[in-house]
Amino acid sequence: MSNQELKNTMSKSVEAAQRNFNTIRTGRANTSLLDRISVEYYGAETPLKSLATITTPDSQTIAIQPFDLGSLASIEKAIATSDLGFTPNNDGKIIRINVPPLTEERRKEFCKLASKYAEEGKVALRNIRREAIDRVKKSEKDGDLSEDQSRDEQETIQKETDNFIKDIEKKLSEKEAEILKV
């Protein structure tokens, strides 16, 4: 695995952690809160964003306008049964969700969830590091690399891993600050 391939693979893990962070509520309306919602549509689980236009008319409201009005009830049910704790209001054409301000207890729960997502990202990075180091050790064992080259490669891999872990930790602290900001 080249250095560039290693960076690309690790940056994908960081991006996945960022996408997970984006699904956590912060007390302000944000369309990415609904990214994980799937709707039962003609017998198939379909992502909500492919069934409707999702907008935020103001900082406390999310508006969902389905392309097909027949999917309105299914969308409403999917939102109501999700773990987000939203109560959708259906006026027959548009579903509106009022995003209530977070309680202190809820903010702490979301901080724990953000920490969990960050840890998952770090574990993924460590797994990538382990695989890369194993490949380098195998190359050394096969005689393709000298002991010094192998050590240098392993140090480079470790430095890259440390940088990407710092990146996830920075994103986590930013998200926690955003969640705790009243």
Coordinates of C-alpha atoms in Angstrom, one line a residue:
M1 CA 0.0 0.0 0.0
S2 CA 1.5 3.3 -1.1
N3 CA 1.6 6.3 1.2
Q4 CA -1.1 8.0 -0.9
E5 CA -3.4 5.0 -0.8
L6 CA -2.9 4.9 3.0
K7 CA -3.9 8.6 3.3
N8 CA -6.9 8.1 1.0
T9 CA -8.2 5.1 3.0
M10 CA -7.6 6.9 6.3
S11 CA -9.3 10.1 5.1
K12 CA -12.4 8.0 4.1
S13 CA -12.6 6.8 7.8
V14 CA -12.4 10.4 9.0
E15 CA -15.1 11.4 6.5
A16 CA -17.3 8.6 7.7
A17 CA -16.9 9.9 11.3
Q18 CA -17.8 13.4 10.1
R19 CA -20.9 12.1 8.4
N20 CA -21.9 10.4 11.7
F21 CA -21.3 13.7 13.6
N22 CA -23.5 15.5 11.1
T23 CA -26.5 13.3 12.0
I24 CA -26.4 14.4 15.7
R25 CA -28.8 17.1 16.7
T26 CA -27.5 20.4 18.0
G27 CA -30.7 22.2 18.8
R28 CA -30.9 23.9 15.4
A29 CA -32.7 22.6 12.4
N30 CA -30.4 20.9 9.9
T31 CA -31.4 18.8 6.9
S32 CA -28.6 16.3 7.6
L33 CA -30.5 15.2 10.8
L34 CA -32.7 13.2 8.5
D35 CA -29.9 11.6 6.5
R36 CA -30.3 8.2 8.2
I37 CA -34.1 8.0 7.8
S38 CA -35.3 5.3 5.4
V39 CA -38.9 5.2 4.3
E40 CA -40.9 2.1 3.3
Y41 CA -41.9 3.1 -0.3
Y42 CA -43.6 0.5 -2.5
G43 CA -42.2 -2.3 -0.5
A44 CA -38.6 -1.1 -0.5
E45 CA -36.6 0.9 2.0
T46 CA -35.7 4.2 0.3
P47 CA -33.7 7.1 1.7
L48 CA -35.9 10.0 2.6
K49 CA -33.8 12.5 0.6
S50 CA -34.6 10.6 -2.6
L51 CA -38.4 10.9 -2.0
A52 CA -38.7 14.5 -1.0
T53 CA -37.2 18.0 -1.0
I54 CA -35.9 18.8 2.5
T55 CA -35.4 22.4 3.5
T56 CA -35.0 24.5 6.7
P57 CA -37.2 27.6 6.4
D58 CA -36.0 28.8 9.8
S59 CA -33.6 27.8 12.5
Q60 CA -36.2 25.7 14.4
T61 CA -38.1 24.1 11.5
I62 CA -37.4 21.4 8.9
A63 CA -39.9 21.2 5.9
I64 CA -40.3 18.0 3.9
Q65 CA -42.1 18.2 0.6
P66 CA -42.6 14.8 -1.0
F67 CA -42.3 14.4 -4.8
D68 CA -45.2 11.9 -4.6
L69 CA -48.0 12.9 -2.2
G70 CA -48.8 9.2 -1.8
S71 CA -45.6 8.8 0.2
L72 CA -46.6 11.5 2.7
A73 CA -48.0 9.0 5.3
S74 CA -45.0 6.7 5.0
I75 CA -42.6 9.6 5.4
E76 CA -44.5 10.8 8.5
K77 CA -44.4 7.3 10.0
A78 CA -40.7 6.8 9.3
I79 CA -39.9 10.1 11.1
A80 CA -42.2 9.5 14.0
T81 CA -40.7 6.0 14.6
S82 CA -37.0 7.1 14.2
D83 CA -34.8 7.6 17.3
L84 CA -34.6 11.4 16.7
G85 CA -37.6 12.1 18.9
F86 CA -39.4 14.4 16.4
T87 CA -43.1 14.8 16.0
P88 CA -43.9 15.5 12.4
N89 CA -46.8 17.8 11.5
N90 CA -48.5 16.8 8.2
D91 CA -50.7 19.4 6.5
G92 CA -51.5 17.2 3.5
K93 CA -48.7 18.6 1.2
I94 CA -45.7 19.3 3.4
I95 CA -44.5 17.7 6.6
R96 CA -43.1 20.2 9.1
I97 CA -40.8 19.2 12.0
N98 CA -40.3 21.7 14.8
V99 CA -36.9 21.1 16.3
P100 CA -37.1 21.8 20.0
P101 CA -34.2 23.2 22.0
L102 CA -32.2 20.4 23.6
T103 CA -32.3 19.8 27.4
E104 CA -29.1 19.6 29.3
E105 CA -29.6 15.8 29.7
R106 CA -30.2 15.3 26.0
R107 CA -27.1 17.4 25.2
K108 CA -25.0 15.1 27.4
E109 CA -26.5 12.0 25.6
F110 CA -25.5 13.5 22.2
C111 CA -22.0 14.2 23.4
K112 CA -21.7 10.5 24.4
L113 CA -23.0 9.5 21.0
A114 CA -20.4 11.8 19.3
S115 CA -17.7 10.3 21.4
K116 CA -18.9 6.8 20.3
Y117 CA -18.7 7.8 16.6
A118 CA -15.2 9.3 17.2
E119 CA -14.1 6.0 18.8
E120 CA -15.5 4.0 15.9
G121 CA -13.5 6.2 13.5
K122 CA -10.3 5.8 15.6
V123 CA -10.8 2.0 15.6
A124 CA -11.1 2.0 11.8
L125 CA -7.9 4.0 11.5
R126 CA -6.1 1.6 13.9
N127 CA -7.3 -1.3 11.8
I128 CA -6.0 0.3 8.6
R129 CA -2.6 1.0 10.4
R130 CA -2.4 -2.6 11.5
E131 CA -3.0 -3.9 8.0
A132 CA -0.5 -1.6 6.5
I133 CA 2.2 -2.5 9.1
D134 CA 1.5 -6.2 8.6
R135 CA 2.1 -5.7 4.8
V136 CA 5.4 -3.9 5.5
K137 CA 6.5 -6.7 7.9
K138 CA 5.6 -9.3 5.3
S139 CA 7.6 -7.4 2.6
E140 CA 10.6 -7.3 5.0
K141 CA 10.2 -11.0 5.7
D142 CA 10.0 -11.8 2.0
G143 CA 13.2 -9.8 1.4
D144 CA 11.6 -7.0 -0.5
L145 CA 12.5 -4.4 2.2
S146 CA 15.6 -4.1 4.4
E147 CA 15.1 -3.8 8.2
D148 CA 15.8 -0.1 8.1
Q149 CA 13.3 0.5 5.2
S150 CA 10.7 -1.5 7.1
R151 CA 11.2 0.5 10.3
D152 CA 11.0 3.8 8.3
E153 CA 7.8 2.7 6.6
Q154 CA 6.3 1.7 9.9
E155 CA 7.2 5.0 11.5
T156 CA 5.6 6.8 8.5
I157 CA 2.4 4.8 8.9
Q158 CA 2.3 5.5 12.6
K159 CA 2.7 9.3 12.0
E160 CA -0.1 9.3 9.4
T161 CA -2.3 7.4 11.8
D162 CA -1.6 9.9 14.6
N163 CA -2.4 12.8 12.4
F164 CA -5.7 11.4 11.3
I165 CA -6.6 10.5 14.9
K166 CA -5.9 14.1 15.9
D167 CA -8.2 15.2 13.1
I168 CA -11.0 13.1 14.4
E169 CA -10.4 14.4 18.0
K170 CA -10.5 17.9 16.7
K171 CA -13.8 17.3 14.9
L172 CA -15.2 15.6 18.0
S173 CA -14.3 18.6 20.2
E174 CA -15.9 21.0 17.7
K175 CA -19.1 18.9 17.6
E176 CA -19.2 18.7 21.4
A177 CA -18.8 22.5 21.6
E178 CA -21.6 22.9 19.1
I179 CA -23.9 20.5 21.0
L180 CA -23.2 22.1 24.4
K181 CA -23.7 25.7 23.1
V182 CA -27.0 26.9 24.3

